[in-house]
Amino acid sequence: MAGINNRTSEPSDAKIQAVIASILKEGELSQLTSRTVRLQIERKFGVSLVERKKEIDKMLMEMIMQKTATGHEEEEENERERNNEIEDENGYEEKSRDSSDDSSSEENRDQEIF
């Protein structure tokens, strides 16, 4: 049975990812390092994860990239919504002006007739 990696006492990937997600949510991204994240995970589960360092680094980077991509998508969506609101406001103003211009023209025509 040599060469088999026994991880029965170590947390599953899903549990590690859940802790990473929590750390990313609570922490300031610019202040986090792979090492500090790994150490927090080790404290949480009470086991050394040095042998899984590269694996945890990869999980962390994937989650950061996903979070960053999601953040950019949300920013773009918010920008589109703001632009639509501005267009709606401008469109409403234009329609209001057009309507008032139409009524003024009608009044002028009525006055010319009399």
PDB file of C-alpha atoms in Angstrom:
ATOM      1  CA  MET A   1       0.000   0.000   0.000  1.00  0.00           C
ATOM      2  CA  ALA A   2       2.988   2.255  -0.352  1.00  0.00           C
ATOM      3  CA  GLY A   3       2.381   5.455  -2.282  1.00  0.00           C
ATOM      4  CA  ILE A   4      -1.239   5.834  -1.236  1.00  0.00           C
ATOM      5  CA  ASN A   5      -1.949   9.209   0.289  1.00  0.00           C
ATOM      6  CA  ASN A   6      -4.149   8.708   3.334  1.00  0.00           C
ATOM      7  CA  ARG A   7      -6.245  11.844   3.881  1.00  0.00           C
ATOM      8  CA  THR A   8      -8.879  10.465   6.201  1.00  0.00           C
ATOM      9  CA  SER A   9      -8.042  13.036   8.894  1.00  0.00           C
ATOM     10  CA  GLU A  10      -7.753  15.914   6.432  1.00  0.00           C
ATOM     11  CA  PRO A  11     -10.731  18.009   5.325  1.00  0.00           C
ATOM     12  CA  SER A  12     -12.269  17.407   1.918  1.00  0.00           C
ATOM     13  CA  ASP A  13     -11.742  19.806  -0.982  1.00  0.00           C
ATOM     14  CA  ALA A  14     -15.321  21.015  -0.558  1.00  0.00           C
ATOM     15  CA  LYS A  15     -14.722  21.864   3.105  1.00  0.00           C
ATOM     16  CA  ILE A  16     -11.491  23.668   2.270  1.00  0.00           C
ATOM     17  CA  GLN A  17     -13.233  25.629  -0.481  1.00  0.00           C
ATOM     18  CA  ALA A  18     -16.007  26.602   1.935  1.00  0.00           C
ATOM     19  CA  VAL A  19     -13.438  27.971   4.379  1.00  0.00           C
ATOM     20  CA  ILE A  20     -11.592  29.793   1.588  1.00  0.00           C
ATOM     21  CA  ALA A  21     -14.879  31.358   0.467  1.00  0.00           C
ATOM     22  CA  SER A  22     -15.535  32.525   4.018  1.00  0.00           C
ATOM     23  CA  ILE A  23     -12.025  33.963   4.324  1.00  0.00           C
ATOM     24  CA  LEU A  24     -12.372  35.801   0.999  1.00  0.00           C
ATOM     25  CA  LYS A  25     -15.759  37.167   2.000  1.00  0.00           C
ATOM     26  CA  GLU A  26     -14.607  38.418   5.395  1.00  0.00           C
ATOM     27  CA  GLY A  27     -11.044  39.449   4.605  1.00  0.00           C
ATOM     28  CA  GLU A  28      -9.484  42.244   2.612  1.00  0.00           C
ATOM     29  CA  LEU A  29      -8.201  40.658  -0.584  1.00  0.00           C
ATOM     30  CA  SER A  30      -5.143  42.904  -0.736  1.00  0.00           C
ATOM     31  CA  GLN A  31      -4.114  41.734   2.742  1.00  0.00           C
ATOM     32  CA  LEU A  32      -4.434  37.981   2.128  1.00  0.00           C
ATOM     33  CA  THR A  33      -1.635  35.659   1.115  1.00  0.00           C
ATOM     34  CA  SER A  34      -1.752  31.977   0.228  1.00  0.00           C
ATOM     35  CA  ARG A  35       0.202  31.227   3.372  1.00  0.00           C
ATOM     36  CA  THR A  36      -2.119  33.132   5.719  1.00  0.00           C
ATOM     37  CA  VAL A  37      -5.156  31.491   4.107  1.00  0.00           C
ATOM     38  CA  ARG A  38      -3.601  28.026   4.457  1.00  0.00           C
ATOM     39  CA  LEU A  39      -2.706  28.715   8.090  1.00  0.00           C
ATOM     40  CA  GLN A  40      -6.292  29.775   8.823  1.00  0.00           C
ATOM     41  CA  ILE A  41      -7.572  26.574   7.231  1.00  0.00           C
ATOM     42  CA  GLU A  42      -5.090  24.523   9.272  1.00  0.00           C
ATOM     43  CA  ARG A  43      -6.244  26.203  12.489  1.00  0.00           C
ATOM     44  CA  LYS A  44      -9.882  25.626  11.572  1.00  0.00           C
ATOM     45  CA  PHE A  45      -9.418  21.891  11.054  1.00  0.00           C
ATOM     46  CA  GLY A  46      -6.509  21.312  13.441  1.00  0.00           C
ATOM     47  CA  VAL A  47      -4.324  19.590  10.851  1.00  0.00           C
ATOM     48  CA  SER A  48      -1.230  20.481   8.859  1.00  0.00           C
ATOM     49  CA  LEU A  49      -1.936  20.999   5.183  1.00  0.00           C
ATOM     50  CA  VAL A  50       1.641  21.711   4.093  1.00  0.00           C
ATOM     51  CA  GLU A  51       1.547  18.685   1.775  1.00  0.00           C
ATOM     52  CA  ARG A  52      -1.523  20.171   0.059  1.00  0.00           C
ATOM     53  CA  LYS A  53      -0.026  23.655  -0.282  1.00  0.00           C
ATOM     54  CA  LYS A  54      -0.056  23.707  -4.115  1.00  0.00           C
ATOM     55  CA  GLU A  55      -3.574  22.276  -4.188  1.00  0.00           C
ATOM     56  CA  ILE A  56      -4.842  24.924  -1.756  1.00  0.00           C
ATOM     57  CA  ASP A  57      -3.017  27.679  -3.673  1.00  0.00           C
ATOM     58  CA  LYS A  58      -4.747  26.546  -6.869  1.00  0.00           C
ATOM     59  CA  MET A  59      -8.175  26.524  -5.158  1.00  0.00           C
ATOM     60  CA  LEU A  60      -7.525  29.978  -3.734  1.00  0.00           C
ATOM     61  CA  MET A  61      -6.441  31.455  -7.072  1.00  0.00           C
ATOM     62  CA  GLU A  62      -9.445  29.955  -8.883  1.00  0.00           C
ATOM     63  CA  MET A  63     -11.808  31.389  -6.292  1.00  0.00           C
ATOM     64  CA  ILE A  64     -10.138  34.807  -6.432  1.00  0.00           C
ATOM     65  CA  MET A  65     -10.361  34.824 -10.233  1.00  0.00           C
ATOM     66  CA  GLN A  66     -14.021  33.834 -10.035  1.00  0.00           C
ATOM     67  CA  LYS A  67     -14.728  36.518  -7.456  1.00  0.00           C
ATOM     68  CA  THR A  68     -12.888  39.121  -9.519  1.00  0.00           C
ATOM     69  CA  ALA A  69     -14.715  38.131 -12.709  1.00  0.00           C
ATOM     70  CA  THR A  70     -18.054  38.247 -10.917  1.00  0.00           C
ATOM     71  CA  GLY A  71     -17.196  41.668  -9.500  1.00  0.00           C
ATOM     72  CA  HIS A  72     -16.396  43.009 -12.980  1.00  0.00           C
ATOM     73  CA  GLU A  73     -19.647  41.618 -14.367  1.00  0.00           C
ATOM     74  CA  GLU A  74     -21.598  43.275 -11.554  1.00  0.00           C
ATOM     75  CA  GLU A  75     -19.812  46.589 -12.171  1.00  0.00           C
ATOM     76  CA  GLU A  76     -20.629  46.400 -15.883  1.00  0.00           C
ATOM     77  CA  GLU A  77     -24.278  45.592 -15.141  1.00  0.00           C
ATOM     78  CA  ASN A  78     -24.500  48.518 -12.700  1.00  0.00           C
ATOM     79  CA  GLU A  79     -22.984  50.819 -15.326  1.00  0.00           C
ATOM     80  CA  ARG A  80     -25.533  49.652 -17.926  1.00  0.00           C
ATOM     81  CA  GLU A  81     -28.362  50.258 -15.451  1.00  0.00           C
ATOM     82  CA  ARG A  82     -27.086  53.783 -14.701  1.00  0.00           C
ATOM     83  CA  ASN A  83     -26.840  54.533 -18.422  1.00  0.00           C
ATOM     84  CA  ASN A  84     -30.369  53.235 -19.002  1.00  0.00           C
ATOM     85  CA  GLU A  85     -31.696  55.409 -16.175  1.00  0.00           C
ATOM     86  CA  ILE A  86     -29.997  58.463 -17.676  1.00  0.00           C
ATOM     87  CA  GLU A  87     -31.383  57.634 -21.115  1.00  0.00           C
ATOM     88  CA  ASP A  88     -34.852  57.149 -19.637  1.00  0.00           C
ATOM     89  CA  GLU A  89     -34.655  60.489 -17.851  1.00  0.00           C
ATOM     90  CA  ASN A  90     -33.404  62.248 -20.989  1.00  0.00           C
ATOM     91  CA  GLY A  91     -36.010  60.532 -23.127  1.00  0.00           C
ATOM     92  CA  TYR A  92     -38.763  61.604 -20.741  1.00  0.00           C
ATOM     93  CA  GLU A  93     -37.541  65.199 -20.825  1.00  0.00           C
ATOM     94  CA  GLU A  94     -37.415  65.171 -24.618  1.00  0.00           C
ATOM     95  CA  LYS A  95     -40.926  63.727 -24.832  1.00  0.00           C
ATOM     96  CA  SER A  96     -42.180  66.334 -22.373  1.00  0.00           C
ATOM     97  CA  ARG A  97     -40.613  69.114 -24.417  1.00  0.00           C
ATOM     98  CA  ASP A  98     -41.990  67.648 -27.637  1.00  0.00           C
ATOM     99  CA  SER A  99     -45.460  67.450 -26.113  1.00  0.00           C
ATOM    100  CA  SER A 100     -45.330  71.027 -24.900  1.00  0.00           C
ATOM    101  CA  ASP A 101     -44.057  72.159 -28.304  1.00  0.00           C
ATOM    102  CA  ASP A 102     -46.961  70.378 -29.970  1.00  0.00           C
ATOM    103  CA  SER A 103     -49.533  72.040 -27.733  1.00  0.00           C
ATOM    104  CA  SER A 104     -47.920  75.459 -28.308  1.00  0.00           C
ATOM    105  CA  SER A 105     -48.072  74.921 -32.053  1.00  0.00           C
ATOM    106  CA  GLU A 106     -51.732  73.994 -31.837  1.00  0.00           C
ATOM    107  CA  GLU A 107     -52.473  77.107 -29.789  1.00  0.00           C
ATOM    108  CA  ASN A 108     -50.645  79.266 -32.347  1.00  0.00           C
ATOM    109  CA  ARG A 109     -52.613  77.709 -35.208  1.00  0.00           C
ATOM    110  CA  ASP A 110     -55.863  78.244 -33.313  1.00  0.00           C
ATOM    111  CA  GLN A 111     -54.974  81.900 -32.763  1.00  0.00           C
ATOM    112  CA  GLU A 112     -54.133  82.371 -36.440  1.00  0.00           C
ATOM    113  CA  ILE A 113     -57.516  81.012 -37.469  1.00  0.00           C
ATOM    114  CA  PHE A 114     -59.410  83.496 -35.328  1.00  0.00           C
TER     115      PHE A 114
END
